[in-house]
PDB file of C-alpha atoms in Angstrom:
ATOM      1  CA  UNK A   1     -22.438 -78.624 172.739  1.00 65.00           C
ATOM      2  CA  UNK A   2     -19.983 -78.916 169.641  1.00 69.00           C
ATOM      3  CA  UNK A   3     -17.184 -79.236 171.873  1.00 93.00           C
ATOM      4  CA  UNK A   4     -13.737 -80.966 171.696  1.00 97.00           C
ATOM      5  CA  UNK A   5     -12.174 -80.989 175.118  1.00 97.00           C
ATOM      6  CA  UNK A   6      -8.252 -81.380 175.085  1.00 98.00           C
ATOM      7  CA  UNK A   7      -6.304 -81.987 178.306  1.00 97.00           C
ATOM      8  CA  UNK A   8      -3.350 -81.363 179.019  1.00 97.00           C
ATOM      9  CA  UNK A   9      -2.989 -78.107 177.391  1.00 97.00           C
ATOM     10  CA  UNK A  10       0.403 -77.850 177.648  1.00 97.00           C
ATOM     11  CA  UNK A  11       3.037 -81.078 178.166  1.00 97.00           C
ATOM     12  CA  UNK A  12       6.982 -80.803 179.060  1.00 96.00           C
ATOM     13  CA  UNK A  13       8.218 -83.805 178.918  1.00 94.00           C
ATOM     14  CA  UNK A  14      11.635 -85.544 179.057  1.00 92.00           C
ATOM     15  CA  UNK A  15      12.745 -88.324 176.253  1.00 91.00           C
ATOM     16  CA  UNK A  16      12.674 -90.714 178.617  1.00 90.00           C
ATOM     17  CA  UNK A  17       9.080 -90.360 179.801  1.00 91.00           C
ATOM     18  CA  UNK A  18       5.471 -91.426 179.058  1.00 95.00           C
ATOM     19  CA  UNK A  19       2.846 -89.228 178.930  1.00 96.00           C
ATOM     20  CA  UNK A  20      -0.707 -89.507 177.756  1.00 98.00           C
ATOM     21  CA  UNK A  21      -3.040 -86.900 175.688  1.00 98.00           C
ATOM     22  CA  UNK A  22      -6.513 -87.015 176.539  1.00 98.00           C
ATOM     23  CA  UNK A  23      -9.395 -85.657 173.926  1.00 98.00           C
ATOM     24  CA  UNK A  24     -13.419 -86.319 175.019  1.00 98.00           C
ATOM     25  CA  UNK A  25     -16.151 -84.896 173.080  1.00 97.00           C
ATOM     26  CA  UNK A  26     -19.860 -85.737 173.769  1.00 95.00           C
ATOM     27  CA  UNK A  27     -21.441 -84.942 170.591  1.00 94.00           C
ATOM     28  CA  UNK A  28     -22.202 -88.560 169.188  1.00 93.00           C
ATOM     29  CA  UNK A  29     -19.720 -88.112 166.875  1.00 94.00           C
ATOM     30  CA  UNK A  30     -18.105 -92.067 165.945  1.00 94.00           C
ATOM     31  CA  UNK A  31     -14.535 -90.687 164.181  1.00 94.00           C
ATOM     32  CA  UNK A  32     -12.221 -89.300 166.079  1.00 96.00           C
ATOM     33  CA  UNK A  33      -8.830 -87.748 164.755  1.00 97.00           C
ATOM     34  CA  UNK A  34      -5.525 -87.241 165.687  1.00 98.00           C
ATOM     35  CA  UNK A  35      -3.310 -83.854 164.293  1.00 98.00           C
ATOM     36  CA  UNK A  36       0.158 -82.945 164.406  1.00 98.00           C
ATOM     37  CA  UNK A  37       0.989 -79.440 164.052  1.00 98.00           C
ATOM     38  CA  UNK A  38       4.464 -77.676 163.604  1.00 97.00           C
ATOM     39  CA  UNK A  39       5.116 -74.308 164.305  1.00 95.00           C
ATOM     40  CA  UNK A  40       3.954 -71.973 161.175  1.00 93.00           C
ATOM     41  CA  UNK A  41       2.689 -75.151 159.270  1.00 95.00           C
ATOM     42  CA  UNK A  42      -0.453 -76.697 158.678  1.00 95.00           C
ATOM     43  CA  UNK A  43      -1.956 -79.328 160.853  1.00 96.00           C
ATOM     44  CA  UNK A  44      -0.983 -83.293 159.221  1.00 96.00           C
ATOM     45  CA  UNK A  45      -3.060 -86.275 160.125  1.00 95.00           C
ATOM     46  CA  UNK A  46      -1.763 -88.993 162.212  1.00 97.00           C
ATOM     47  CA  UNK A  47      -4.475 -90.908 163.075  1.00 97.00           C
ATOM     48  CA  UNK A  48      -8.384 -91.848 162.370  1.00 95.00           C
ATOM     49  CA  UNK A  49     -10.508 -93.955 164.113  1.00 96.00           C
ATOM     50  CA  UNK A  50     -13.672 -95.004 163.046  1.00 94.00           C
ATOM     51  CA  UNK A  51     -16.486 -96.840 165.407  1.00 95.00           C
ATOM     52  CA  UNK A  52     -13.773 -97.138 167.751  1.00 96.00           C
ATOM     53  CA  UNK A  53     -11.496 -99.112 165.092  1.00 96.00           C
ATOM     54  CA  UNK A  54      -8.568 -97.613 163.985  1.00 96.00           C
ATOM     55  CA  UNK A  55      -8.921 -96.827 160.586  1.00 93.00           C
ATOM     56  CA  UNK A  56      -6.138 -94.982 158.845  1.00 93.00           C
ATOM     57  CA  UNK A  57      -2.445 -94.773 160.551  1.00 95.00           C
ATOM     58  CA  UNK A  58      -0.354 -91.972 158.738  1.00 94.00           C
ATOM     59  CA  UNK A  59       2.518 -93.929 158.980  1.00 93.00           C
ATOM     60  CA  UNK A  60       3.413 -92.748 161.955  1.00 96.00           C
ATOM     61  CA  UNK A  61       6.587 -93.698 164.433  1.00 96.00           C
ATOM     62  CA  UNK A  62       5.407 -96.250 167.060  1.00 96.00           C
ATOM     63  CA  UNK A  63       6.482 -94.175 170.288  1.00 97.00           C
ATOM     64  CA  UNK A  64       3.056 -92.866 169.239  1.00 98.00           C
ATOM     65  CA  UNK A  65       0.377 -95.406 170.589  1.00 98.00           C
ATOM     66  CA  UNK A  66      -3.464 -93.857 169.908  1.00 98.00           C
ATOM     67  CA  UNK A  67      -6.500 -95.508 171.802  1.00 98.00           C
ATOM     68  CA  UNK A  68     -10.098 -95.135 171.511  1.00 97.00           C
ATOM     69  CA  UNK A  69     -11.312 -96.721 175.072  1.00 96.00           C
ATOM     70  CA  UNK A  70     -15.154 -95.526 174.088  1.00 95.00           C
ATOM     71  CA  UNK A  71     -16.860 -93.469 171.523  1.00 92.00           C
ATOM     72  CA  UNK A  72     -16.050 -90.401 173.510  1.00 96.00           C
ATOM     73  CA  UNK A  73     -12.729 -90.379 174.613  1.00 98.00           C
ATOM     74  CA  UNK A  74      -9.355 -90.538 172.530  1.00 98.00           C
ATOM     75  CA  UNK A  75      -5.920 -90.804 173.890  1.00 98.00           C
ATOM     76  CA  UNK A  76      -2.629 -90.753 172.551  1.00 98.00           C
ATOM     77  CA  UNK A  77       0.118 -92.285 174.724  1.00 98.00           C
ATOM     78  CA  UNK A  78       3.997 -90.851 173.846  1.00 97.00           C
ATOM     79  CA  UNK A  79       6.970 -92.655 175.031  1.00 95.00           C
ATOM     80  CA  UNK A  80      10.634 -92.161 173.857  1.00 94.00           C
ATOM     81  CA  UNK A  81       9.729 -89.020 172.163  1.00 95.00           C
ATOM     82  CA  UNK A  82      12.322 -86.914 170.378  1.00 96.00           C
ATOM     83  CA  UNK A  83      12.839 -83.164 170.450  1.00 96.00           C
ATOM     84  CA  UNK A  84      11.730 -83.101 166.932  1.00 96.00           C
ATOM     85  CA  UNK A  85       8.332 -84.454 167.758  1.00 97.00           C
ATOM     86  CA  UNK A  86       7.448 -80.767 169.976  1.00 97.00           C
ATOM     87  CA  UNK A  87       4.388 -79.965 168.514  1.00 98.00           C
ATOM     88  CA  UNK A  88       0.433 -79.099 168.908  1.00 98.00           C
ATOM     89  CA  UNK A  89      -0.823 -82.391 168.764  1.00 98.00           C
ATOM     90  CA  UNK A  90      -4.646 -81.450 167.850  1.00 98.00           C
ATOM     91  CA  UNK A  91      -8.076 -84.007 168.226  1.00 98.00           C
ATOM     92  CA  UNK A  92     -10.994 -83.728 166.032  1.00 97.00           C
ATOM     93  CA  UNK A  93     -14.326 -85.675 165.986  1.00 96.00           C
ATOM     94  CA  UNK A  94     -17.128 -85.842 163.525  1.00 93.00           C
ATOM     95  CA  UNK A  95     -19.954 -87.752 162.403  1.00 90.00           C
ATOM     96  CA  UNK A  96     -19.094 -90.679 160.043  1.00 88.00           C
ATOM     97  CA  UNK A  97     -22.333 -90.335 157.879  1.00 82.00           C
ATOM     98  CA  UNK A  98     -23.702 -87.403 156.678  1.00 75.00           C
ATOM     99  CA  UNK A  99     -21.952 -83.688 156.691  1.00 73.00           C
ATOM    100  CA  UNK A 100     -18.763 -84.873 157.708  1.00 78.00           C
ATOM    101  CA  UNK A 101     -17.424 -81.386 159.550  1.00 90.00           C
ATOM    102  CA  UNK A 102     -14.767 -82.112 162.176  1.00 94.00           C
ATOM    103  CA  UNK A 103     -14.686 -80.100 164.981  1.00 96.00           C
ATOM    104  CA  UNK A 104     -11.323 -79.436 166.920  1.00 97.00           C
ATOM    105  CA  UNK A 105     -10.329 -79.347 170.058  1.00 97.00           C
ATOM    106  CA  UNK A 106      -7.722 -76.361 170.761  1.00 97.00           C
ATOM    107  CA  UNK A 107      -4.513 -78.687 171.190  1.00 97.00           C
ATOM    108  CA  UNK A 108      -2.064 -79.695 173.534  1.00 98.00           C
ATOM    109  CA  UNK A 109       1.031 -77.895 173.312  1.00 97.00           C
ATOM    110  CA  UNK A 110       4.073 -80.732 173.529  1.00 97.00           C
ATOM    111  CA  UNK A 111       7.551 -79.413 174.709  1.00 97.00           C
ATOM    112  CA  UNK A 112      10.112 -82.722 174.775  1.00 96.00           C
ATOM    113  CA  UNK A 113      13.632 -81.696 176.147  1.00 93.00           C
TER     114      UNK A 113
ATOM    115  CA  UNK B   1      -5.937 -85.690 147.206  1.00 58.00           C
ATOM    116  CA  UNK B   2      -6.267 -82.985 144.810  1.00 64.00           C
ATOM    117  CA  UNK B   3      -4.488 -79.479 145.474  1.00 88.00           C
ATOM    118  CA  UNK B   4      -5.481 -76.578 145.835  1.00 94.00           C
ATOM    119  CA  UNK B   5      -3.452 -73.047 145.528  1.00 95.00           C
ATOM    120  CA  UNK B   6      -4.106 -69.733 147.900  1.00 97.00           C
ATOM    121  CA  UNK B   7      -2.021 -67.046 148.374  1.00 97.00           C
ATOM    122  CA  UNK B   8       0.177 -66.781 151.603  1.00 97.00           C
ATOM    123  CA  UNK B   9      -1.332 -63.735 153.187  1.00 98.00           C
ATOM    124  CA  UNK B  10      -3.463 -61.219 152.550  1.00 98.00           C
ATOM    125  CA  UNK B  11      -4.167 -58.144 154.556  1.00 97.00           C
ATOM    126  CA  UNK B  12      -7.887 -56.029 154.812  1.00 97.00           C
ATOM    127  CA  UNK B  13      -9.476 -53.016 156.524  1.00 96.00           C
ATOM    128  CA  UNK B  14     -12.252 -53.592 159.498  1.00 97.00           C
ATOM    129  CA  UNK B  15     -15.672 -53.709 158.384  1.00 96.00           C
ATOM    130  CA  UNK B  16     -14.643 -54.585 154.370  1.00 96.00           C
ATOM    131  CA  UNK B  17     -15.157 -57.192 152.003  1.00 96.00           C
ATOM    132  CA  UNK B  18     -12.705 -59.482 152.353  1.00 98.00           C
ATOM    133  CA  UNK B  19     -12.067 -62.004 148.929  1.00 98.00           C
ATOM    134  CA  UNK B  20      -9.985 -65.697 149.754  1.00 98.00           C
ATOM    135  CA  UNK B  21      -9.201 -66.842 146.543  1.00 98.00           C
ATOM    136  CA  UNK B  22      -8.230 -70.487 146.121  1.00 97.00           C
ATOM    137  CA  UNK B  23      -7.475 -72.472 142.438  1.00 97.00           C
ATOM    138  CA  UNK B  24      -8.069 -75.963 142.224  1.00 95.00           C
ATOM    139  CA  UNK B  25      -7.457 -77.118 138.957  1.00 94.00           C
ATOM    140  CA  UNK B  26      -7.381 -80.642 139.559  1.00 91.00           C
ATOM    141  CA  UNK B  27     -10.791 -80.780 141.130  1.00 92.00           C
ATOM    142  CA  UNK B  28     -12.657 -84.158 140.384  1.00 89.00           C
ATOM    143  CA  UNK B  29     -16.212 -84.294 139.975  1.00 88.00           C
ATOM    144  CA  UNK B  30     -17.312 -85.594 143.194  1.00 87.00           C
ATOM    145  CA  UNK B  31     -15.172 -83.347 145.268  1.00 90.00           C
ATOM    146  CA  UNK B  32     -16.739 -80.592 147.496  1.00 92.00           C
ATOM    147  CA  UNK B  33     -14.660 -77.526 149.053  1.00 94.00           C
ATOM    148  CA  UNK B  34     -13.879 -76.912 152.406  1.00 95.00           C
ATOM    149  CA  UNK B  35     -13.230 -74.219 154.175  1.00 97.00           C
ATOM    150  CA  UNK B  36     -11.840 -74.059 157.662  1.00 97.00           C
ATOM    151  CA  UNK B  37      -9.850 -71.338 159.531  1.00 98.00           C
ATOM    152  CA  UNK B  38      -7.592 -71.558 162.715  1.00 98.00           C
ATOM    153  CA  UNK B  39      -7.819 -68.292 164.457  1.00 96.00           C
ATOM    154  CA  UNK B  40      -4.801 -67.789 166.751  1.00 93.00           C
ATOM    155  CA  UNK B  41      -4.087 -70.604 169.755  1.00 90.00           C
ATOM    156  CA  UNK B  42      -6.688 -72.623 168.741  1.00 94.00           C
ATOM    157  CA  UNK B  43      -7.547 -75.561 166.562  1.00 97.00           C
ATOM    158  CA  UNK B  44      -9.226 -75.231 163.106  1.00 97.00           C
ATOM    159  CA  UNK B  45     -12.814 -74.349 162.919  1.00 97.00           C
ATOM    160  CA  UNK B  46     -15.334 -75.282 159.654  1.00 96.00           C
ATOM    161  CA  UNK B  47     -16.228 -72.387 158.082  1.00 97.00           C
ATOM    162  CA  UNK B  48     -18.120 -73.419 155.049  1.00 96.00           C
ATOM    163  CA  UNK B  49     -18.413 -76.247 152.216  1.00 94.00           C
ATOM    164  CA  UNK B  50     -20.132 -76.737 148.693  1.00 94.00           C
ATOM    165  CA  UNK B  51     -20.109 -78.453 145.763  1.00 93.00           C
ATOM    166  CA  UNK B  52     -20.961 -76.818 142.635  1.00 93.00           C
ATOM    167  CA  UNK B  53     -23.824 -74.173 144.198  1.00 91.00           C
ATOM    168  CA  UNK B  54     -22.603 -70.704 145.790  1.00 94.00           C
ATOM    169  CA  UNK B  55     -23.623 -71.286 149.373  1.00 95.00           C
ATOM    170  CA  UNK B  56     -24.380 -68.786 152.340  1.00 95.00           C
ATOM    171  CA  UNK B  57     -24.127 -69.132 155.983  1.00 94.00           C
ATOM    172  CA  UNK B  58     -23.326 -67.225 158.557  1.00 92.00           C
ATOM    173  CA  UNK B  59     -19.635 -66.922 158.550  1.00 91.00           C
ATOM    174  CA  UNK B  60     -19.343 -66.561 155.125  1.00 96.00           C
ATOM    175  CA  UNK B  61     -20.596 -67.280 151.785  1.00 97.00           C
ATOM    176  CA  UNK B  62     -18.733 -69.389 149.032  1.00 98.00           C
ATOM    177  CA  UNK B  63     -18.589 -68.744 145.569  1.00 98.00           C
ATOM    178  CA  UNK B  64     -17.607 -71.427 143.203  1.00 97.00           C
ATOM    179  CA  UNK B  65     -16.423 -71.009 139.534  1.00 96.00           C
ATOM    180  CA  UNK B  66     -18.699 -72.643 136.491  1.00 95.00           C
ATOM    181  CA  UNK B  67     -16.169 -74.547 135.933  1.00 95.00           C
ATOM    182  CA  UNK B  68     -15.486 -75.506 139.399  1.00 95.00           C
ATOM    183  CA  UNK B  69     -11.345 -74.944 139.134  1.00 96.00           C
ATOM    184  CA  UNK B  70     -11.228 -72.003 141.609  1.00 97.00           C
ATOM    185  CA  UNK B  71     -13.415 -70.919 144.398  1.00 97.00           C
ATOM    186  CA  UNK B  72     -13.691 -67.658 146.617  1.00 98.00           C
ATOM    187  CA  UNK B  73     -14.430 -67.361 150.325  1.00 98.00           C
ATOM    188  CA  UNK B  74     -16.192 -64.295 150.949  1.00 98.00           C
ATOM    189  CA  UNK B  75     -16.640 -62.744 154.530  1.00 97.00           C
ATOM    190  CA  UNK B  76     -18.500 -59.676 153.822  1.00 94.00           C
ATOM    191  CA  UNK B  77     -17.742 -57.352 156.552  1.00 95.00           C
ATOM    192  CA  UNK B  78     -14.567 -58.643 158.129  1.00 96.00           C
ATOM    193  CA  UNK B  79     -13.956 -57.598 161.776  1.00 97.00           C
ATOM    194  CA  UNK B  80     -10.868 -57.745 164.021  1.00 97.00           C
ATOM    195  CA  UNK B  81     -11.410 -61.408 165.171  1.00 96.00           C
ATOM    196  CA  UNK B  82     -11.663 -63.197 161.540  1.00 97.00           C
ATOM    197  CA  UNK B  83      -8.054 -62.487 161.212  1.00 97.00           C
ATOM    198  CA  UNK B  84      -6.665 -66.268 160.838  1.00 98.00           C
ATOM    199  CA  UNK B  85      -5.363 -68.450 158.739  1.00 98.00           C
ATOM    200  CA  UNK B  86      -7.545 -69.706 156.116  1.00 98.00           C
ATOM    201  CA  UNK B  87      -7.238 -73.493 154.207  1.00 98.00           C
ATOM    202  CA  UNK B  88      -9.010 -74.171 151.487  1.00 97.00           C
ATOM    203  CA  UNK B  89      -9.402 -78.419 151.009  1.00 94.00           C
ATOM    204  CA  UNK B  90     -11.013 -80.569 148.772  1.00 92.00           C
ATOM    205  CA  UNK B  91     -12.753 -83.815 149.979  1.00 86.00           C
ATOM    206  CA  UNK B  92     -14.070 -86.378 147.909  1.00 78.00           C
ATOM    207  CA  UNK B  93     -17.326 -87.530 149.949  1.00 71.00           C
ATOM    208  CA  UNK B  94     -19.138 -85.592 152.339  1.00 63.00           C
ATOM    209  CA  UNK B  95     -19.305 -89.092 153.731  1.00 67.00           C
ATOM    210  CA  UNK B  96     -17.318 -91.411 155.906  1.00 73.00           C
ATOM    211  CA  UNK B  97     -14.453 -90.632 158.134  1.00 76.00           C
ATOM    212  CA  UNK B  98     -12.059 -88.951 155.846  1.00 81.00           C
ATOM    213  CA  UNK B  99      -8.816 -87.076 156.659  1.00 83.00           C
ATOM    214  CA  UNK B 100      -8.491 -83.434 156.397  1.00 88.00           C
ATOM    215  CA  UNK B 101      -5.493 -82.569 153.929  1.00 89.00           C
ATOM    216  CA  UNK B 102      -4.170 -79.012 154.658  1.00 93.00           C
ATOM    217  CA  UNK B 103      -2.184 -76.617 152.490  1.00 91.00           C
ATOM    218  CA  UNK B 104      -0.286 -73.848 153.581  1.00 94.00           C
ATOM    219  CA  UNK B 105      -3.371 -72.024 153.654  1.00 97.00           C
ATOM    220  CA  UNK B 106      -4.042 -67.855 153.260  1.00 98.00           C
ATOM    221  CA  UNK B 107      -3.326 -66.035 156.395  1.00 98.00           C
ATOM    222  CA  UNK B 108      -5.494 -63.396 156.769  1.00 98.00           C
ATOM    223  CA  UNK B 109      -4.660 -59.949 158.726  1.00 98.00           C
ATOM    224  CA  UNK B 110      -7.047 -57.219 159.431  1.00 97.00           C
ATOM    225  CA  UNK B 111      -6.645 -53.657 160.260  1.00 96.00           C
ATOM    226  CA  UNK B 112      -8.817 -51.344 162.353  1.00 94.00           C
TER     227      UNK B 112
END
């Protein structure tokens, strides 16, 4: 099974609101990723975690709060979101050591009016 | 992270060759190149990596200049689904949790 699961797959939400991304992948794999894609643009890197440990933040705006609970699951909790931050927010995983291929999941689509 | 060029788009026949090029002038010794593709509503997909080798699988095969500044993705009989965008990306270690740092990538449409 080399798969990334990805739920919701597609998120309205207001600028008021909180939502949560969920990503779960049962492969072993100990890093876990978190991707922001615009429309027509490459995917950018927001987050790695590493043995459950955050590991690298891109510097990113605080109304974005990642969590690894276990080595399987990833969320990413928005709150206060801007219109600007609509996006596919995409979750890899992969194995730390060795061949270090990260598999996707296929994204959440985030609308925030 | 060091760069690495492609052009935009490129457009090929069913059942052809098709030829990704990508430059990478910069490369460093101890970087390998990635390839990974995102078809259409979904997330990107590993396609192939090597180092200084040309390497086979069965996606694809990668060939990799002598000199190691410019590499080609080669999918040798392309069909309607490999039409995607391709990135080409350099890592520096096949090892450790590393981020993935995308260019604009080649995008990649076939004809039947």
């Amino acid at each position: 099974d080399t798969e990334v699961t990805q739920t919701p797959k597609h998120l309205v939400m207001g600028m008021t609101n909180k939502k949560s991304l969920k990503c779960e992948q049962h492969m072993g794999h100990r890093a876990m990723y978190w991707y922001k894609q615009k429309a027509k643009k490459p995917p950018e890197l927001m987050f790695v975690y590493s043995y459950e440990k955050l590991s690298i933040n891109e510097s990113v705006p605080s109304r974005f709060s990642p969590e690894c609970p276990n080595s399987s699951l990833l969320n990413l909790h928005l709150h206060a979101l801007q219109p600007e931050d609509s996006a596919l927010y995409l979750c890899a995983s992969s194995p730390v050591w060795g061949k270090n291929i990260q598999y996707f999941g296929a994204g959440t689509r985030l609308s925030v009016l | 992270d060091a760069k690495t060029t492609q052009p935009n788009s490129m457009e090929s026949n069913e059942e052809e060759p098709v030829h990704l090029p990508c430059n990478h002038s910069t490369i460093s010794g101890t970087d390998y190149i990635h390839w990974y593709r995102q078809l259409p509503s979904q997330g990107p997909e590993y396609v192939i990596h090597g180092l200084t080798s040309n390497v086979n699988n069965r996606m694809a095969s990668l060939a990799i200049a002598e000199d190691r500044k410019s590499s080609t993705l080669i999918l040798h009989r392309a069909t309607l689904r490999d039409a995607a965008v391709y990135y080409c990306i350099l890592r520096d270690s096949i090892q450790g949790a590393q981020k993935l740092v995308f260019g604009q990538g080649t995008r990649l449409t076939i004809n039947p």
